[in-house]
């Protein structure tokens, strides 16, 4: 990134969408039209510039968020192409954490899909202004108006159409300028404009009217013009639409087809005109050591503050992606950050790089507003705030997700165990959604992740990048436990007397009540016990030990030692016996009471329940529905679009293992499905029992 570029002429944006909506294809066109790339790489050829990992080229999907830069109209666009598959949603989460805006790509045939809703919720969490690119408008069944209606209904945002593709793919109608745009020359790089013919304009007059009304909502002067029947200038409309976009009240929408080189340049204009520069975004909140929060304006002046948002192995070495929020950074500078356990860690940045997908270029310094790659940091992890040593603070951490699927793994060779553990440690640092656990019953190592594809990609990387071949077992879903009724239990901790009379005998008693909560509530703890004898008080150490005992007790349930969810725990009574009731004794009594209460509260196992969308040809619907019902899936909704039927269902994850192969077999390879985690629920009976 050119550090001399003014921040007002910089756009940090992410390209996000449901899998196979065309994000990477769009990004390839953006790079070509801006001159950042001399040729267009196609995803189906495994030649996309942004899909540089061997696994991405082999599977034809984006796996890791890739960063690149592109110039357009004297602006610098820093683009992040994110994965669309739900298994890699952490890549979207941490990219959005450091971006200023996003382009949401939709399939013009399928409209708003499940993962579209997921990334929209992530966008909403960070309040990122957004544009829509309604892609694949050249395909049979594509419908711009239907997609606009779906955006409004399912994403609860006002979509404002700005370009409408012609049915024959010969160009797009620009609703702002009232012109017809043609894309000629090599790969559609030359844009020619002409007045829109009256016959064509009549077909989109209602969309122009909706644009005027949306802009009028943002500007009173403009509203008076529109109500009076006057034609506002394009500049006035752009200014009003920019206000609405930055406020999150509307989203400009562009129609086109990235694969057919149709309508991409107007979208680039929209990125420059409507999405925010770094200084247009509200200041991020920083938490000081005393716990107080203060806004952190973006500025190159002041002590360094940067957020490490991604760890990545590059040429076998550990690198950290970071965005600077304040100050400057040079090679050799020390940085301090607070680790998750609260300890402060100081390291030294060895080198700085600008990144273009799989390539990196050395930088001599970086300033606030930039996204850079850092080498030399051994301990900095995803979500850590890198600060100058003289002023330590921290920014909001990046949320992680709980793995739902496990795979027992072991090295192919008996002597490769140490190497496997060393390599897995590196991979786990990269991906916070991976866990490595040891099964207490079998002693097997279990690698847990977000889905079958996620784990498959990890195993492929282990072999390709590190030369470690791994044998794996059948995937097993991650279980949780809950309770079905309220129960109260007493726990008396009174071990046999200590043989050494100088050591006090330990004793404490606790009464604990557990109550079931609705699904998705997590856990609640109430620690306001009645203390015996009257007048007794818990010391700080005793209270801390008590809370720790509750946490550890809920981490291992009564049935299979799985974490306990959707339960409220109340400590009703604590009886102390003077010096015998040490912090350890109180903790042991509480843990015992909690264990008995959970066992008496009708415990039940839960497994992940997934929200699934299956798209199949109409001729195969019967067979697919029959198979889903055999898997005890709950059919929630069906709809038909252009010869395809979309089925929305809920099903237990365990019943969906290997479903890809079955669906291909039932539909002669034409069916596809996607799923997102919904909740943990009972294993017995139906998934809604």
XYZ file of C-alpha atoms in Angstrom:
689
model
C 0.000 0.000 0.000
C 1.258 3.456 -0.895
C 1.600 5.105 2.497
C 1.433 8.551 0.909
C -2.156 7.904 -0.187
C -4.565 10.107 1.694
C -6.898 8.148 3.946
C -9.850 9.866 2.281
C -8.844 8.091 -0.933
C -8.590 4.617 0.632
C -11.311 1.966 0.828
C -10.912 -1.174 2.959
C -13.613 -3.524 1.694
C -14.451 -7.199 1.871
C -16.119 -9.316 -0.814
C -18.576 -11.620 1.007
C -21.287 -14.049 -0.088
C -22.775 -17.520 0.025
C -20.551 -20.222 -1.476
C -20.538 -20.246 -5.309
C -22.171 -16.809 -5.646
C -19.118 -15.574 -7.593
C -16.990 -13.614 -5.092
C -13.622 -14.704 -6.430
C -14.747 -14.355 -10.061
C -15.818 -10.782 -9.273
C -12.526 -10.040 -7.508
C -10.574 -11.288 -10.550
C -12.461 -8.798 -12.764
C -11.846 -5.999 -10.296
C -8.106 -6.677 -10.356
C -8.063 -6.796 -14.163
C -10.131 -3.647 -14.762
C -8.144 -1.638 -12.207
C -4.859 -2.704 -13.781
C -3.720 -4.583 -10.671
C -3.565 -7.817 -12.712
C -2.672 -8.243 -16.395
C -5.012 -11.201 -16.953
C -8.204 -12.693 -15.572
C -7.791 -15.965 -13.712
C -10.825 -18.238 -13.685
C -11.884 -20.262 -10.638
C -12.989 -23.244 -12.746
C -9.499 -23.421 -14.281
C -7.815 -23.298 -10.857
C -6.055 -20.128 -11.994
C -7.713 -17.446 -9.851
C -5.207 -14.908 -8.536
C -6.860 -14.818 -5.111
C -7.189 -18.601 -4.676
C -3.477 -19.211 -4.331
C -3.525 -22.198 -1.967
C -3.214 -25.604 -3.631
C -6.318 -26.778 -1.770
C -8.321 -23.801 -3.106
C -7.291 -24.588 -6.665
C -8.079 -28.289 -6.218
C -11.525 -27.792 -4.652
C -12.500 -24.682 -6.631
C -13.481 -22.711 -3.503
C -11.998 -19.971 -1.353
C -10.638 -21.316 1.934
C -8.631 -18.454 3.403
C -9.318 -14.723 3.230
C -6.887 -13.187 0.726
C -5.787 -9.537 0.803
C -4.869 -7.449 -2.240
C -4.828 -3.842 -3.474
C -6.239 -2.203 -6.600
C -6.277 1.437 -7.842
C -9.488 2.996 -9.168
C -10.254 6.646 -9.953
C -7.309 7.940 -7.897
C -8.406 5.793 -4.947
C -6.692 2.769 -3.439
C -8.977 -0.196 -2.824
C -7.708 -2.725 -0.298
C -9.766 -5.843 -1.009
C -10.302 -8.951 1.086
C -11.799 -11.923 -0.778
C -13.442 -14.094 1.890
C -14.642 -17.729 1.862
C -18.316 -18.478 1.309
C -18.383 -21.950 2.848
C -19.733 -22.009 6.406
C -16.833 -24.200 7.592
C -14.508 -21.201 7.157
C -16.769 -18.515 8.618
C -14.045 -17.425 11.086
C -12.181 -16.029 8.060
C -15.152 -13.762 7.344
C -15.527 -12.781 11.006
C -11.961 -11.621 11.514
C -11.787 -9.908 8.121
C -14.927 -7.872 8.843
C -13.475 -6.878 12.196
C -10.851 -4.724 10.454
C -12.728 -3.609 7.320
C -14.661 -0.400 6.698
C -17.265 -1.696 4.242
C -18.242 -4.714 2.176
C -19.670 -5.848 -1.132
C -22.244 -8.616 -0.719
C -22.444 -10.811 -3.819
C -25.762 -12.539 -4.558
C -26.691 -15.180 -7.111
C -29.339 -13.576 -9.346
C -31.158 -16.918 -9.613
C -31.075 -18.026 -5.975
C -31.153 -14.612 -4.333
C -30.549 -14.505 -0.583
C -29.088 -17.870 0.512
C -28.373 -19.193 4.043
C -24.725 -18.149 4.191
C -25.762 -14.737 2.821
C -27.828 -14.309 5.975
C -24.885 -15.470 8.097
C -22.429 -12.957 6.613
C -25.128 -10.268 6.816
C -25.431 -10.882 10.563
C -21.644 -10.619 10.843
C -21.734 -7.377 8.855
C -24.496 -6.041 11.112
C -22.454 -6.849 14.222
C -19.692 -4.517 13.018
C -22.164 -2.041 11.423
C -20.351 -2.068 8.090
C -21.901 -0.089 5.211
C -22.524 -2.404 2.251
C -23.233 -2.593 -1.466
C -24.915 -5.508 -3.239
C -23.724 -6.996 -6.512
C -26.477 -9.203 -7.952
C -24.367 -11.600 -9.999
C -25.093 -14.246 -12.651
C -27.843 -12.145 -14.248
C -27.033 -13.864 -17.574
C -28.358 -17.214 -16.312
C -31.863 -18.521 -17.034
C -34.150 -17.792 -14.101
C -32.221 -14.745 -12.887
C -34.588 -12.040 -11.644
C -33.365 -8.686 -10.338
C -36.707 -7.600 -8.893
C -37.220 -10.891 -7.058
C -33.742 -10.595 -5.559
C -34.383 -7.006 -4.451
C -37.590 -8.147 -2.744
C -35.700 -10.975 -1.007
C -33.066 -8.520 0.274
C -35.761 -6.332 1.780
C -37.715 -9.231 3.270
C -34.904 -11.399 4.642
C -32.100 -8.922 5.362
C -34.352 -6.055 6.518
C -32.510 -3.345 4.595
C -33.715 -1.011 1.842
C -32.122 -2.104 -1.485
C -31.655 0.744 -3.974
C -31.103 -0.437 -7.585
C -28.511 1.567 -9.523
C -27.779 -0.620 -12.570
C -30.127 -3.045 -14.351
C -28.673 -5.587 -16.828
C -30.378 -6.037 -20.204
C -31.979 -9.464 -20.703
C -29.652 -10.228 -23.637
C -26.510 -9.340 -21.648
C -25.584 -6.537 -24.069
C -25.176 -3.932 -21.332
C -26.665 -2.375 -18.219
C -28.988 0.584 -17.657
C -27.520 3.198 -15.299
C -30.493 4.474 -13.287
C -28.541 7.418 -11.854
C -27.296 8.867 -15.141
C -30.237 7.565 -17.253
C -27.779 6.011 -19.695
C -27.105 2.641 -21.312
C -23.622 1.219 -20.671
C -21.883 -1.248 -23.012
C -18.750 -3.214 -22.088
C -16.568 -3.789 -25.145
C -12.967 -4.558 -25.991
C -10.822 -7.215 -24.413
C -12.723 -8.859 -21.526
C -15.237 -5.978 -21.380
C -12.637 -3.464 -20.253
C -13.942 -0.572 -22.403
C -17.107 1.108 -21.121
C -19.241 3.031 -23.633
C -22.174 5.169 -22.588
C -25.185 6.341 -24.608
C -28.595 7.800 -23.725
C -31.003 5.072 -22.723
C -33.660 4.442 -25.424
C -37.183 5.374 -24.351
C -38.510 1.830 -24.769
C -35.868 0.422 -22.422
C -36.258 3.266 -19.940
C -39.985 2.606 -19.662
C -39.205 -0.928 -18.431
C -37.151 0.371 -15.495
C -39.026 3.579 -14.678
C -40.409 2.042 -11.473
C -36.884 1.196 -10.300
C -35.752 4.764 -10.995
C -38.717 5.940 -8.919
C -37.685 3.736 -5.982
C -34.145 5.179 -6.254
C -35.528 8.739 -6.080
C -37.726 7.943 -3.079
C -34.862 6.279 -1.195
C -32.566 9.259 -1.815
C -35.320 11.700 -0.822
C -35.563 10.008 2.589
C -31.987 11.170 3.285
C -32.261 14.813 2.186
C -35.150 17.235 2.833
C -34.223 19.510 -0.086
C -34.104 16.520 -2.389
C -37.446 15.337 -1.023
C -39.071 18.644 -1.995
C -37.686 18.333 -5.538
C -38.911 14.767 -5.903
C -42.383 15.583 -4.559
C -42.593 18.540 -6.948
C -41.829 16.215 -9.871
C -38.453 17.833 -10.642
C -35.459 15.798 -11.790
C -32.621 16.012 -9.226
C -29.050 16.025 -10.464
C -27.049 12.808 -10.369
C -24.564 14.479 -7.996
C -27.336 15.337 -5.514
C -28.646 11.757 -5.659
C -25.164 10.359 -5.071
C -24.645 12.586 -2.043
C -27.963 11.509 -0.515
C -27.334 7.815 -1.227
C -23.887 8.065 0.351
C -25.437 9.459 3.546
C -27.948 6.604 3.670
C -25.280 3.980 2.973
C -22.951 5.257 5.693
C -25.843 5.344 8.170
C -26.768 1.763 7.304
C -30.289 2.758 6.226
C -29.981 1.590 2.611
C -27.730 -0.408 0.306
C -27.034 0.481 -3.350
C -27.514 -2.568 -5.613
C -25.755 -3.305 -8.899
C -26.793 -6.008 -11.353
C -24.430 -7.826 -13.686
C -22.469 -10.951 -14.457
C -18.827 -11.120 -13.397
C -18.132 -14.181 -15.551
C -19.514 -12.373 -18.643
C -17.677 -9.130 -17.753
C -20.950 -7.270 -17.315
C -21.513 -4.422 -14.857
C -18.321 -4.618 -12.775
C -17.003 -1.098 -13.477
C -20.172 0.641 -12.171
C -19.779 -1.393 -8.978
C -16.206 -0.091 -8.625
C -17.538 3.435 -9.027
C -20.032 2.663 -6.263
C -17.281 1.452 -3.931
C -15.503 4.798 -4.329
C -18.673 6.916 -4.156
C -20.690 5.211 -1.418
C -18.487 3.105 0.852
C -16.580 4.845 3.661
C -12.972 5.889 3.876
C -11.257 4.908 7.155
C -11.903 8.373 8.604
C -15.631 8.096 7.820
C -16.010 5.235 10.286
C -16.719 5.895 13.978
C -13.657 5.548 16.227
C -13.068 2.088 17.634
C -13.343 1.696 21.411
C -10.192 0.981 23.403
C -10.194 -0.448 26.934
C -7.557 0.966 29.287
C -5.889 -1.024 32.108
C -8.314 0.484 34.646
C -11.264 -0.940 32.674
C -12.510 2.376 31.311
C -13.329 2.651 27.610
C -12.351 5.516 25.341
C -12.760 6.160 21.611
C -9.586 5.745 19.575
C -9.581 8.148 16.598
C -7.656 6.920 13.573
C -4.428 8.902 13.455
C -0.778 8.433 12.535
C 0.112 10.499 15.618
C 0.396 8.941 19.044
C 1.543 5.608 20.463
C 1.054 2.513 18.325
C -2.235 0.568 18.526
C -2.829 -2.282 16.068
C -5.103 -5.328 16.048
C -3.671 -8.720 15.106
C -6.590 -10.285 13.254
C -5.041 -13.331 11.630
C -2.062 -15.655 12.038
C -0.808 -17.367 8.886
C 2.094 -19.637 8.039
C 3.922 -18.183 5.064
C 6.724 -20.239 3.506
C 6.673 -22.298 6.687
C 7.180 -19.250 8.920
C 4.731 -17.573 11.267
C 3.289 -14.236 10.116
C 0.604 -12.000 11.605
C -1.890 -9.818 9.724
C -2.598 -6.567 11.572
C -4.487 -3.349 11.034
C -3.046 -0.165 12.509
C -5.486 2.125 14.314
C -3.009 4.652 15.704
C 0.627 5.575 15.280
C 3.270 4.128 12.996
C 5.254 0.895 12.891
C 8.722 0.120 11.532
C 10.846 -3.042 11.396
C 12.634 -3.509 14.703
C 9.957 -1.762 16.777
C 8.953 -3.451 20.045
C 5.276 -4.222 20.661
C 3.465 -5.255 23.839
C 0.137 -7.087 24.079
C -2.000 -8.719 26.730
C -2.414 -12.464 26.232
C -5.713 -14.257 26.892
C -4.474 -15.332 30.329
C -3.868 -11.675 31.279
C -0.057 -11.752 31.091
C 1.764 -9.022 29.187
C 4.057 -10.159 26.387
C 6.688 -8.063 24.599
C 8.053 -8.955 21.166
C 9.860 -7.259 18.322
C 8.563 -6.837 14.776
C 11.268 -8.108 12.437
C 9.776 -7.157 9.045
C 6.713 -5.491 7.500
C 5.032 -6.510 4.251
C 2.278 -5.334 1.929
C 0.261 -8.289 0.660
C -1.118 -9.195 -2.760
C -2.875 -12.563 -2.354
C 0.021 -15.057 -2.164
C 2.772 -12.461 -2.688
C 4.328 -10.083 -0.176
C 6.417 -6.935 -0.622
C 8.696 -5.430 2.049
C 7.713 -2.097 3.609
C 9.958 0.285 5.522
C 7.089 1.560 7.683
C 3.293 1.471 8.110
C 0.812 4.055 9.349
C -2.629 4.098 10.939
C -5.278 2.870 8.523
C -3.102 0.258 6.837
C -3.459 -3.525 6.810
C -0.019 -5.140 6.811
C 1.721 -8.458 7.368
C 4.198 -8.727 10.263
C 7.053 -11.205 10.642
C 8.953 -12.042 13.815
C 6.071 -12.307 16.303
C 6.143 -15.732 17.986
C 3.306 -15.330 20.471
C 0.828 -12.765 19.102
C -2.473 -14.512 18.362
C -5.772 -13.695 16.665
C -7.472 -10.849 18.543
C -4.403 -9.511 20.392
C -3.894 -5.729 20.502
C -0.327 -4.728 19.629
C 0.724 -1.586 21.499
C 3.743 0.594 22.074
C 5.413 -0.411 25.384
C 4.675 2.957 26.994
C 0.882 2.664 26.585
C -0.832 -0.725 26.843
C -4.553 -1.036 26.083
C -6.737 -3.510 24.237
C -9.415 -3.441 21.559
C -12.442 -5.703 21.350
C -11.349 -9.279 20.687
C -12.477 -11.311 17.694
C -15.190 -13.851 18.494
C -14.398 -17.516 17.886
C -16.710 -20.434 17.195
C -17.150 -23.784 18.942
C -16.144 -26.810 16.804
C -19.002 -29.211 16.070
C -17.222 -32.170 14.457
C -14.318 -34.329 15.633
C -11.926 -36.678 13.875
C -9.666 -39.195 15.621
C -6.199 -38.854 14.065
C -2.812 -40.505 14.354
C 0.392 -40.338 12.309
C 0.891 -43.001 9.642
C 4.302 -43.789 11.111
C 4.724 -44.557 14.795
C 7.803 -42.320 14.976
C 6.019 -39.245 13.582
C 3.981 -38.421 16.705
C 6.209 -35.564 17.843
C 6.321 -34.088 14.349
C 2.515 -34.294 14.049
C 2.030 -32.489 17.366
C 4.524 -29.796 16.377
C 2.817 -29.217 13.032
C -0.678 -29.242 14.533
C 0.404 -26.595 17.036
C 1.271 -24.299 14.110
C -2.008 -24.997 12.310
C -4.034 -24.428 15.507
C -2.375 -21.023 15.939
C -3.631 -20.095 12.460
C -7.202 -21.266 12.963
C -8.986 -20.496 16.273
C -11.903 -22.775 15.297
C -9.700 -25.887 15.460
C -9.175 -27.826 18.710
C -6.932 -30.771 19.513
C -8.166 -32.891 22.412
C -7.368 -36.261 23.898
C -10.190 -38.741 24.433
C -9.942 -39.728 28.130
C -11.381 -43.201 27.445
C -9.385 -44.270 24.387
C -6.329 -41.995 24.596
C -6.888 -41.039 20.941
C -6.132 -37.546 19.745
C -9.251 -35.890 18.350
C -9.050 -32.945 15.943
C -12.235 -30.870 16.144
C -13.406 -28.378 13.532
C -16.399 -26.722 11.914
C -17.307 -29.493 9.452
C -16.173 -32.316 7.207
C -14.656 -30.025 4.564
C -12.821 -28.004 7.218
C -11.141 -31.110 8.641
C -10.445 -32.529 5.177
C -8.632 -29.348 4.137
C -6.521 -29.422 7.336
C -5.435 -33.018 6.679
C -4.567 -32.170 3.061
C -2.460 -29.220 4.233
C -0.629 -31.374 6.771
C 0.481 -33.673 3.979
C 1.231 -31.031 1.332
C 2.903 -28.319 3.422
C 4.556 -30.363 6.148
C 4.895 -33.852 4.685
C 2.954 -35.450 7.560
C 0.613 -38.254 6.552
C -2.274 -38.802 8.946
C -4.674 -41.675 9.435
C -8.143 -40.602 10.544
C -11.246 -42.304 11.851
C -14.899 -41.684 11.125
C -16.050 -38.135 11.922
C -17.861 -37.822 15.247
C -20.054 -34.903 16.252
C -19.284 -32.827 19.318
C -21.796 -33.592 22.071
C -23.206 -31.389 24.795
C -25.364 -32.139 27.829
C -28.333 -30.420 29.422
C -31.000 -31.186 32.025
C -34.772 -31.583 31.766
C -35.938 -30.795 35.293
C -35.005 -28.797 38.376
C -33.030 -30.560 41.096
C -31.385 -29.616 44.383
C -28.526 -31.534 45.972
C -26.266 -31.271 48.995
C -22.540 -31.866 48.982
C -20.576 -32.485 52.177
C -16.826 -32.514 51.819
C -15.353 -34.284 54.853
C -12.356 -36.467 53.968
C -10.835 -38.811 56.570
C -8.837 -37.047 59.312
C -5.302 -36.113 58.372
C -2.686 -38.343 60.062
C -0.615 -35.302 60.910
C -2.340 -33.602 63.886
C -0.727 -30.307 62.905
C -2.755 -30.315 59.669
C -6.381 -29.169 60.136
C -9.135 -31.545 59.047
C -11.020 -30.184 56.009
C -14.781 -29.786 55.964
C -17.417 -27.739 54.104
C -21.015 -28.223 53.019
C -22.912 -26.754 50.058
C -26.438 -26.896 48.638
C -26.856 -26.276 44.893
C -29.961 -26.055 42.681
C -29.925 -26.510 38.898
C -32.758 -25.414 36.580
C -33.170 -26.038 32.821
C -33.173 -23.028 30.498
C -34.503 -22.600 26.928
C -32.285 -23.818 24.077
C -29.469 -21.452 23.226
C -29.441 -19.748 26.634
C -25.987 -21.021 27.595
C -25.380 -21.094 31.332
C -26.271 -18.784 34.212
C -24.779 -18.734 37.699
C -26.186 -17.126 40.839
C -23.833 -17.080 43.815
C -25.672 -15.464 46.739
C -25.788 -18.329 49.233
C -27.181 -18.332 52.753
C -24.149 -18.752 55.025
C -23.989 -20.931 58.108
C -23.310 -20.387 60.905
C -25.030 -17.007 61.125
C -22.626 -14.141 60.645
C -20.118 -16.178 58.621
C -18.609 -14.591 55.506
C -16.864 -15.984 52.447
C -13.336 -14.734 51.913
C -12.256 -13.586 48.458
C -10.282 -16.817 47.997
C -13.268 -18.957 48.992
C -15.608 -17.119 46.618
C -13.107 -17.365 43.767
C -12.654 -21.101 44.398
C -16.438 -21.560 44.531
C -16.918 -19.900 41.112
C -14.060 -21.932 39.628
C -15.728 -25.117 40.912
C -18.975 -24.175 39.154
C -17.138 -23.570 35.891
C -15.274 -26.878 36.046
C -18.440 -28.739 37.082
C -20.354 -27.413 34.065
C -17.460 -28.300 31.774
C -18.061 -32.018 32.349
C -21.620 -33.340 32.613
C -22.974 -36.432 34.339
C -23.497 -38.622 31.255
C -20.392 -38.469 29.054
C -18.370 -35.637 30.549
C -19.468 -33.212 27.820
C -19.964 -29.492 28.573
C -23.376 -28.646 30.065
C -25.479 -25.996 28.305
C -28.806 -24.243 28.876
C -28.763 -24.552 32.660
C -29.050 -22.107 35.559
C -27.002 -22.932 38.681
C -27.836 -21.371 42.034
C -25.707 -21.844 45.144
C -28.336 -21.864 47.897
C -26.317 -22.533 51.034
C -22.743 -22.766 52.239
C -21.864 -24.095 55.687
C -18.422 -23.221 56.998
C -16.519 -24.981 59.770
C -13.956 -22.400 60.792
C -10.384 -23.050 59.731
C -11.409 -26.438 58.285
C -13.347 -24.713 55.487
C -10.445 -23.684 53.299
C -10.992 -22.408 49.771
C -10.218 -25.901 48.478
C -12.768 -27.474 50.842
C -15.503 -25.029 49.785
C -14.732 -25.700 46.121
C -14.869 -29.463 46.657
C -18.229 -29.249 48.481
C -19.748 -27.067 45.729
C -18.408 -29.360 43.001
C -19.870 -32.402 44.763
C -23.280 -30.752 45.222
C -23.339 -29.612 41.589
C -22.389 -33.099 40.373
C -25.226 -34.700 42.377
C -27.730 -32.037 41.262
C -26.903 -32.522 37.581
C -27.223 -36.287 37.920
C -30.652 -35.914 39.564
C -32.017 -33.403 37.041
C -32.774 -35.890 34.230
C -29.631 -35.179 32.197
C -29.776 -35.716 28.450
C -27.243 -35.622 25.629
C -27.494 -33.018 22.889
C -25.906 -32.906 19.464
C -25.529 -30.141 16.872
C -28.652 -29.354 14.862
C -28.003 -27.715 11.502
C -30.045 -25.372 9.336
C -29.761 -26.895 5.851
C -30.661 -25.615 2.398
C -30.808 -28.231 -0.381
C -31.153 -27.194 -4.037
C -32.203 -29.989 -6.438
C -33.791 -30.316 -9.897
C -37.586 -30.713 -9.770
C -37.379 -34.253 -11.177
C -35.343 -35.393 -8.146
C -37.378 -33.764 -5.365
C -39.237 -36.929 -4.365
C -36.105 -39.014 -3.908
C -34.309 -36.246 -1.991
C -37.295 -35.620 0.306
C -37.572 -39.316 1.048
C -33.890 -39.485 1.953
C -34.132 -36.405 4.185
C -37.134 -37.842 6.017
C -35.204 -41.071 6.554
C -32.531 -38.920 8.208
C -35.283 -37.517 10.490
C -34.919 -34.036 9.036
C -37.643 -31.466 9.696
C -38.830 -29.931 6.402
C -39.507 -26.249 7.056
C -40.007 -24.649 3.660
C -39.914 -25.436 -0.067
C -39.792 -23.062 -3.021
C -39.318 -23.444 -6.762
C -37.154 -21.246 -8.999
C -36.307 -21.832 -12.643
C -36.588 -25.615 -12.643
C -34.846 -26.042 -9.280
C -36.496 -26.661 -5.928
C -35.026 -25.247 -2.722
C -35.656 -27.206 0.477
C -35.036 -25.615 3.873
C -34.725 -28.230 6.594
C -33.350 -28.808 10.082
C -31.385 -31.981 10.721
C -28.971 -33.410 13.254
C -25.364 -33.082 12.086
C -24.700 -36.782 12.712
C -27.334 -37.731 10.124
C -25.686 -35.493 7.508
C -22.199 -37.004 7.600
C -21.383 -38.089 4.058
C -24.543 -36.440 2.692
C -22.635 -34.845 -0.200
C -22.063 -38.235 -1.820
C -25.680 -39.329 -1.308
C -27.091 -36.105 -2.755
C -24.898 -36.351 -5.841
C -26.049 -39.922 -6.364
C -29.749 -39.013 -6.023
C -29.501 -36.047 -8.428
C -26.911 -37.269 -10.966
C -24.463 -34.728 -9.573
C -26.769 -31.723 -10.034
C -27.889 -31.212 -6.422
C -26.048 -29.162 -3.827
C -26.537 -28.212 -0.201
C -25.186 -25.887 2.456
C -25.657 -25.888 6.192
C -25.104 -23.615 9.164
C -25.075 -24.447 12.857
C -28.426 -23.711 14.532
C -28.196 -25.040 18.101
C -27.530 -28.063 20.290
C -30.644 -30.140 20.980
C -31.777 -33.480 22.413
C -30.606 -36.679 20.791
C -33.674 -38.682 21.823
C -36.841 -38.538 19.734
C -37.142 -35.808 17.129
C -34.710 -32.926 17.020
C -37.376 -30.635 18.433
C -38.408 -32.903 21.290
